[in-house]
């Protein structure tokens, strides 16, 4: 999952016009990672 978060952050930097949707994806992935981390 860290690779996907990194990928979306890079996309935000490369394509600033699309940063909004990428930011939503990063936020969702980070929330999922935190939820999964809390379970194990």
PDB file of C-alpha atoms in Angstrom:
ATOM      1  CA  UNK A   1       0.000   0.000   0.000  1.00  0.00           C
ATOM      2  CA  UNK A   2       2.817   2.491   0.638  1.00  0.00           C
ATOM      3  CA  UNK A   3       3.757   2.155  -3.030  1.00  0.00           C
ATOM      4  CA  UNK A   4       0.264   3.199  -4.123  1.00  0.00           C
ATOM      5  CA  UNK A   5       0.264   6.173  -1.767  1.00  0.00           C
ATOM      6  CA  UNK A   6       3.652   7.228  -3.130  1.00  0.00           C
ATOM      7  CA  UNK A   7       2.401   6.794  -6.702  1.00  0.00           C
ATOM      8  CA  UNK A   8      -0.632   9.012  -6.160  1.00  0.00           C
ATOM      9  CA  UNK A   9       1.474  11.670  -4.436  1.00  0.00           C
ATOM     10  CA  UNK A  10       3.832  11.680  -7.422  1.00  0.00           C
ATOM     11  CA  UNK A  11       0.866  12.023  -9.766  1.00  0.00           C
ATOM     12  CA  UNK A  12      -0.302  15.048  -7.757  1.00  0.00           C
ATOM     13  CA  UNK A  13       3.082  16.681  -8.316  1.00  0.00           C
ATOM     14  CA  UNK A  14       3.235  15.784 -12.002  1.00  0.00           C
ATOM     15  CA  UNK A  15      -0.342  16.755 -12.819  1.00  0.00           C
ATOM     16  CA  UNK A  16      -1.385  19.633 -10.552  1.00  0.00           C
ATOM     17  CA  UNK A  17      -4.638  20.134 -12.462  1.00  0.00           C
ATOM     18  CA  UNK A  18      -5.708  16.672 -11.295  1.00  0.00           C
ATOM     19  CA  UNK A  19      -4.407  17.044  -7.747  1.00  0.00           C
ATOM     20  CA  UNK A  20      -7.906  17.058  -6.218  1.00  0.00           C
ATOM     21  CA  UNK A  21      -8.882  13.526  -7.216  1.00  0.00           C
ATOM     22  CA  UNK A  22      -5.403  12.233  -6.389  1.00  0.00           C
ATOM     23  CA  UNK A  23      -5.586  13.878  -2.961  1.00  0.00           C
ATOM     24  CA  UNK A  24      -8.868  12.075  -2.307  1.00  0.00           C
ATOM     25  CA  UNK A  25      -7.254   8.772  -3.272  1.00  0.00           C
ATOM     26  CA  UNK A  26      -4.265   9.398  -0.993  1.00  0.00           C
ATOM     27  CA  UNK A  27      -6.578  10.286   1.882  1.00  0.00           C
ATOM     28  CA  UNK A  28      -8.649   7.133   1.356  1.00  0.00           C
ATOM     29  CA  UNK A  29      -5.582   4.895   1.129  1.00  0.00           C
ATOM     30  CA  UNK A  30      -4.070   6.423   4.263  1.00  0.00           C
ATOM     31  CA  UNK A  31      -7.349   5.907   6.135  1.00  0.00           C
ATOM     32  CA  UNK A  32      -7.495   2.289   4.988  1.00  0.00           C
ATOM     33  CA  UNK A  33      -3.878   1.735   6.011  1.00  0.00           C
ATOM     34  CA  UNK A  34      -4.590   3.202   9.463  1.00  0.00           C
ATOM     35  CA  UNK A  35      -7.691   1.031   9.839  1.00  0.00           C
ATOM     36  CA  UNK A  36      -5.839  -2.119   8.846  1.00  0.00           C
ATOM     37  CA  UNK A  37      -2.900  -1.225  11.079  1.00  0.00           C
ATOM     38  CA  UNK A  38      -5.293  -0.927  14.020  1.00  0.00           C
ATOM     39  CA  UNK A  39      -6.647  -4.427  13.431  1.00  0.00           C
ATOM     40  CA  UNK A  40      -3.305  -6.215  13.495  1.00  0.00           C
TER      41      UNK A  40
END
